[in-house]
Amino acid sequence: MHPLDVVKTRFQIQRGKTDPTSYKSLGDSFRTIFRTEGLFGFYKGILPPIMAETPKRAVKFFTFEQYKKLLGHASLSPGLTFAVAGLGSGLTEAVVVNPFEVVKVSLQANRNAFTEQPSTFVQARRIITTEGLGFRGLNKGLTATLGRHGVFNMVYFGFYFNVKNIIPVNEEPTLEFLRKFGIGLVSGTIASIINIPFDVAKSRIQGPQPEPGEIKYKTCFKTMAIVYKEEGFLALYKGLVPKIMRLGPGGAVMLLVYEYAYAWLQKNW
């Protein structure tokens, strides 16, 4: 799924049609990247997600279960409990993953040939040396990442478990699998549509600034306001198609693996 993530980031960091590096369409972006950067251009920034994905998903589901247990003591409806637990898991997950995202976005924004760009570790060292570990360096864009993951998980878990409890269980295993997959697919799609303005803000803050040496995109909501003012409302939804293509089916698979693995572990351990 990583090539879709690269394309999504490229769309989000381009500043309107006046940007000389602007892609005309999804197909144009794939053709241009392949022609100018080669096949491996689609895998720029792949190492940070590989390193972060396992702990990130572990944190997502572990904290979701813990927040759900804690909220069980509060007088919340089951539906609201799922959403709030999802919000908590997303905020926790964001803190873990943000430094990896900073390195990943900086590598994905590099349009040189794959063999000419710095390695992940060199890029991380450069960010730490020149910008530090704080909110201007390895942790820049944290508020946008908190918003992106918090909103996504709130909608993702809230929608999935609420709708799953409404639609009747099917006794046929294949149809039951398809029921869960369909709900997961819609959950991932809706969550992607709702949280993408935070994703755009995150990419602008963590990506290259328009003027070298001058930080234009600083905070989450201020960045959203600048993008809206200069490029219009739809600019907050840049990269939506590749994002849905990645997180719609990806979100469904993730929830299905979680549910079936969780049920198997409870039964056998």
Short mmCIF file of C-alpha atoms in Angstrom, two decimals:
data_model
loop_
_atom_site.label_atom_id
_atom_site.label_comp_id
_atom_site.label_asym_id
_atom_site.label_seq_id
_atom_site.Cartn_x
_atom_site.Cartn_y
_atom_site.Cartn_z
CA MET A 1 0.00 0.00 0.00
CA HIS A 2 3.01 2.33 0.39
CA PRO A 3 2.97 3.74 -3.18
CA LEU A 4 -0.49 5.17 -2.46
CA ASP A 5 0.90 6.82 0.67
CA VAL A 6 3.72 8.44 -1.34
CA VAL A 7 1.24 9.77 -3.92
CA LYS A 8 -1.09 11.03 -1.17
CA THR A 9 1.74 12.95 0.51
CA ARG A 10 2.87 14.47 -2.82
CA PHE A 11 -0.66 15.77 -3.49
CA GLN A 12 -0.95 17.19 0.01
CA ILE A 13 2.30 19.17 -0.10
CA GLN A 14 1.74 20.70 -3.55
CA ARG A 15 0.42 24.25 -3.32
CA GLY A 16 -2.25 24.61 -6.00
CA LYS A 17 -2.00 24.65 -9.78
CA THR A 18 0.61 27.41 -9.70
CA ASP A 19 3.05 25.00 -8.05
CA PRO A 20 5.49 24.01 -10.85
CA THR A 21 5.72 20.48 -9.42
CA SER A 22 1.94 20.04 -9.38
CA TYR A 23 0.46 16.74 -10.61
CA LYS A 24 -2.53 16.98 -12.94
CA SER A 25 -4.22 13.76 -11.81
CA LEU A 26 -3.71 10.50 -9.93
CA GLY A 27 -2.57 8.79 -13.14
CA ASP A 28 -0.20 11.67 -13.92
CA SER A 29 1.39 11.39 -10.48
CA PHE A 30 2.09 7.67 -10.96
CA ARG A 31 3.51 8.22 -14.46
CA THR A 32 5.68 11.18 -13.41
CA ILE A 33 7.11 9.47 -10.33
CA PHE A 34 7.88 6.32 -12.32
CA ARG A 35 9.48 8.29 -15.19
CA THR A 36 11.60 10.67 -13.10
CA GLU A 37 12.34 8.64 -9.96
CA GLY A 38 12.00 5.02 -11.05
CA LEU A 39 10.04 2.16 -9.52
CA PHE A 40 11.68 2.59 -6.13
CA GLY A 41 10.44 6.18 -6.06
CA PHE A 42 7.12 4.74 -4.91
CA TYR A 43 8.86 3.27 -1.87
CA LYS A 44 10.49 6.42 -0.55
CA GLY A 45 10.14 6.62 3.21
CA ILE A 46 9.20 2.92 3.50
CA LEU A 47 11.53 2.11 6.41
CA PRO A 48 9.92 4.37 9.08
CA PRO A 49 6.47 2.76 8.57
CA ILE A 50 8.01 -0.73 8.64
CA MET A 51 9.75 0.11 11.91
CA ALA A 52 6.70 1.83 13.41
CA GLU A 53 3.81 -0.26 12.10
CA THR A 54 3.97 -3.16 14.58
CA PRO A 55 4.27 -1.04 17.77
CA LYS A 56 1.79 1.47 16.30
CA ARG A 57 -0.92 -1.15 15.74
CA ALA A 58 -0.15 -2.82 19.05
CA VAL A 59 -0.64 0.53 20.81
CA LYS A 60 -3.82 1.21 18.82
CA PHE A 61 -5.63 -1.98 19.80
CA PHE A 62 -4.14 -2.44 23.28
CA THR A 63 -5.01 1.09 24.40
CA PHE A 64 -8.46 0.83 22.77
CA GLU A 65 -9.22 -2.17 24.96
CA GLN A 66 -7.82 -0.45 28.07
CA TYR A 67 -9.75 2.80 27.50
CA LYS A 68 -12.88 0.73 26.85
CA LYS A 69 -12.45 -1.01 30.22
CA LEU A 70 -11.87 2.32 32.01
CA LEU A 71 -14.93 3.88 30.38
CA GLY A 72 -16.98 0.88 31.49
CA HIS A 73 -17.01 2.50 34.95
CA ALA A 74 -18.48 5.73 33.51
CA SER A 75 -22.15 6.22 32.74
CA LEU A 76 -21.70 6.32 28.97
CA SER A 77 -23.77 4.55 26.36
CA PRO A 78 -22.02 1.59 24.67
CA GLY A 79 -21.92 3.50 21.37
CA LEU A 80 -20.24 6.53 22.91
CA THR A 81 -17.83 4.30 24.83
CA PHE A 82 -16.47 2.84 21.57
CA ALA A 83 -15.98 6.30 20.05
CA VAL A 84 -14.28 7.82 23.13
CA ALA A 85 -12.05 4.75 23.57
CA GLY A 86 -11.11 5.10 19.90
CA LEU A 87 -10.27 8.77 20.40
CA GLY A 88 -8.03 7.91 23.36
CA SER A 89 -6.25 5.14 21.45
CA GLY A 90 -5.66 7.48 18.51
CA LEU A 91 -4.14 10.21 20.68
CA THR A 92 -1.85 7.68 22.36
CA GLU A 93 -0.87 6.14 19.03
CA ALA A 94 -0.04 9.58 17.58
CA VAL A 95 2.57 10.29 20.26
CA VAL A 96 4.34 7.01 19.44
CA VAL A 97 4.29 7.38 15.66
CA ASN A 98 4.91 11.12 15.09
CA PRO A 99 8.76 11.07 14.95
CA PHE A 100 8.58 8.27 12.36
CA GLU A 101 6.07 10.33 10.35
CA VAL A 102 8.39 13.36 10.30
CA VAL A 103 11.21 11.29 8.77
CA LYS A 104 8.85 9.49 6.37
CA VAL A 105 7.26 12.69 4.99
CA SER A 106 10.65 14.38 4.51
CA LEU A 107 11.82 11.36 2.47
CA GLN A 108 8.58 11.14 0.46
CA ALA A 109 8.81 14.83 -0.44
CA ASN A 110 12.26 14.31 -1.99
CA ARG A 111 11.87 14.14 -5.79
CA ASN A 112 15.38 12.98 -6.58
CA ALA A 113 15.99 9.48 -7.91
CA PHE A 114 15.75 6.85 -5.18
CA THR A 115 19.50 6.15 -5.34
CA GLU A 116 20.29 9.86 -4.86
CA GLN A 117 18.26 10.49 -1.74
CA PRO A 118 19.62 10.06 1.81
CA SER A 119 18.94 6.92 3.80
CA THR A 120 16.35 6.90 6.57
CA PHE A 121 18.97 7.03 9.31
CA VAL A 122 20.94 9.83 7.62
CA GLN A 123 17.73 11.84 7.21
CA ALA A 124 16.73 11.27 10.85
CA ARG A 125 20.20 12.32 12.02
CA ARG A 126 20.03 15.45 9.84
CA ILE A 127 16.65 16.45 11.30
CA ILE A 128 17.88 15.93 14.87
CA THR A 129 21.18 17.78 14.23
CA THR A 130 19.68 20.79 12.43
CA GLU A 131 16.22 21.07 13.99
CA GLY A 132 16.42 19.15 17.28
CA LEU A 133 14.02 16.76 18.98
CA GLY A 134 11.31 19.30 19.81
CA PHE A 135 8.27 20.69 18.00
CA ARG A 136 10.43 22.30 15.31
CA GLY A 137 12.36 19.07 14.73
CA LEU A 138 11.63 15.38 15.17
CA ASN A 139 8.27 16.10 16.81
CA LYS A 140 6.96 18.85 14.56
CA GLY A 141 3.37 18.50 13.50
CA LEU A 142 2.44 16.63 16.68
CA THR A 143 -0.87 18.47 17.13
CA ALA A 144 -1.87 17.65 13.54
CA THR A 145 -0.87 14.00 14.07
CA LEU A 146 -2.92 13.93 17.29
CA GLY A 147 -5.89 15.28 15.36
CA ARG A 148 -5.40 12.88 12.46
CA HIS A 149 -5.13 9.73 14.58
CA GLY A 150 -7.59 10.80 17.26
CA VAL A 151 -10.38 11.62 14.80
CA PHE A 152 -9.65 8.59 12.61
CA ASN A 153 -9.77 6.08 15.47
CA MET A 154 -12.81 7.73 17.04
CA VAL A 155 -14.81 7.33 13.81
CA TYR A 156 -13.17 4.03 12.84
CA PHE A 157 -13.85 2.14 16.08
CA GLY A 158 -17.06 4.02 16.90
CA PHE A 159 -18.68 3.33 13.54
CA TYR A 160 -17.47 -0.25 13.21
CA PHE A 161 -18.56 -1.60 16.58
CA ASN A 162 -21.84 0.37 16.68
CA VAL A 163 -22.93 -0.68 13.19
CA LYS A 164 -21.73 -4.25 13.73
CA ASN A 165 -24.01 -4.50 16.76
CA ILE A 166 -26.98 -3.22 14.72
CA ILE A 167 -26.64 -5.44 11.63
CA PRO A 168 -27.65 -9.04 12.52
CA VAL A 169 -24.94 -11.71 12.75
CA ASN A 170 -24.95 -14.21 9.88
CA GLU A 171 -24.58 -17.88 10.79
CA GLU A 172 -22.87 -18.64 7.46
CA PRO A 173 -19.11 -18.04 8.09
CA THR A 174 -18.43 -16.62 4.61
CA LEU A 175 -21.34 -14.18 4.78
CA GLU A 176 -20.38 -13.21 8.33
CA PHE A 177 -16.83 -12.50 7.12
CA LEU A 178 -18.24 -10.33 4.29
CA ARG A 179 -20.53 -8.51 6.75
CA LYS A 180 -17.57 -7.56 8.94
CA PHE A 181 -15.39 -6.71 5.93
CA GLY A 182 -18.08 -4.43 4.49
CA ILE A 183 -18.55 -2.59 7.79
CA GLY A 184 -14.77 -2.27 8.19
CA LEU A 185 -14.41 -0.94 4.63
CA VAL A 186 -17.05 1.75 5.23
CA SER A 187 -15.50 2.57 8.64
CA GLY A 188 -12.06 3.14 7.11
CA THR A 189 -13.53 5.19 4.25
CA ILE A 190 -15.65 7.48 6.44
CA ALA A 191 -12.81 7.95 8.94
CA SER A 192 -10.46 8.91 6.07
CA ILE A 193 -12.91 11.48 4.70
CA ILE A 194 -13.44 13.10 8.11
CA ASN A 195 -9.80 13.23 9.24
CA ILE A 196 -8.04 14.24 6.00
CA PRO A 197 -7.87 18.01 6.77
CA PHE A 198 -5.63 17.07 9.73
CA ASP A 199 -3.60 14.86 7.38
CA VAL A 200 -3.09 17.74 4.92
CA ALA A 201 -2.03 20.05 7.76
CA LYS A 202 0.38 17.40 9.04
CA SER A 203 2.00 16.97 5.60
CA ARG A 204 2.40 20.74 5.17
CA ILE A 205 4.01 21.14 8.61
CA GLN A 206 6.30 18.12 8.29
CA GLY A 207 7.08 18.58 4.59
CA PRO A 208 9.24 21.23 2.90
CA GLN A 209 8.24 24.85 3.51
CA PRO A 210 7.50 27.10 0.47
CA GLU A 211 10.40 29.45 1.28
CA PRO A 212 13.65 27.90 2.56
CA GLY A 213 14.54 29.21 6.01
CA GLU A 214 11.03 30.55 6.63
CA ILE A 215 8.45 28.45 8.49
CA LYS A 216 5.03 29.16 6.99
CA TYR A 217 3.11 26.17 8.32
CA LYS A 218 3.51 26.07 12.10
CA THR A 219 0.41 24.85 13.95
CA CYS A 220 -2.41 22.54 12.94
CA PHE A 221 -5.43 24.84 12.77
CA LYS A 222 -3.44 27.83 11.53
CA THR A 223 -2.14 25.66 8.68
CA MET A 224 -5.70 24.58 7.82
CA ALA A 225 -6.75 28.26 7.76
CA ILE A 226 -3.84 29.20 5.45
CA VAL A 227 -4.59 26.34 3.04
CA TYR A 228 -8.31 27.25 3.01
CA LYS A 229 -7.61 30.96 2.45
CA GLU A 230 -4.98 30.52 -0.28
CA GLU A 231 -6.18 27.38 -2.08
CA GLY A 232 -9.85 26.92 -1.21
CA PHE A 233 -11.91 24.40 0.76
CA LEU A 234 -11.17 21.41 -1.50
CA ALA A 235 -7.43 21.84 -0.89
CA LEU A 236 -8.07 20.43 2.61
CA TYR A 237 -9.05 17.18 0.88
CA LYS A 238 -5.96 16.75 -1.28
CA GLY A 239 -4.82 13.15 -1.53
CA LEU A 240 -8.25 11.81 -0.51
CA VAL A 241 -8.55 9.24 -3.33
CA PRO A 242 -5.22 7.43 -2.70
CA LYS A 243 -5.90 7.68 1.06
CA ILE A 244 -9.28 5.93 0.68
CA MET A 245 -7.78 3.36 -1.70
CA ARG A 246 -5.23 2.53 1.01
CA LEU A 247 -7.20 2.86 4.26
CA GLY A 248 -10.62 1.66 3.10
CA PRO A 249 -9.66 -1.97 2.39
CA GLY A 250 -6.65 -1.71 4.71
CA GLY A 251 -8.87 -0.67 7.59
CA ALA A 252 -11.25 -3.56 6.92
CA VAL A 253 -8.44 -6.12 6.85
CA MET A 254 -6.91 -4.72 10.04
CA LEU A 255 -10.16 -4.99 12.02
CA LEU A 256 -10.87 -8.49 10.71
CA VAL A 257 -7.39 -9.75 11.63
CA TYR A 258 -7.77 -8.14 15.05
CA GLU A 259 -11.19 -9.67 15.71
CA TYR A 260 -10.37 -13.19 14.51
CA ALA A 261 -6.95 -13.24 16.20
CA TYR A 262 -8.43 -11.86 19.42
CA ALA A 263 -11.18 -14.51 19.42
CA TRP A 264 -8.64 -17.28 18.72
CA LEU A 265 -6.35 -16.12 21.54
CA GLN A 266 -9.22 -15.93 24.01
CA LYS A 267 -10.32 -19.44 23.06
CA ASN A 268 -6.89 -21.10 23.05
CA TRP A 269 -4.91 -19.20 25.71
#
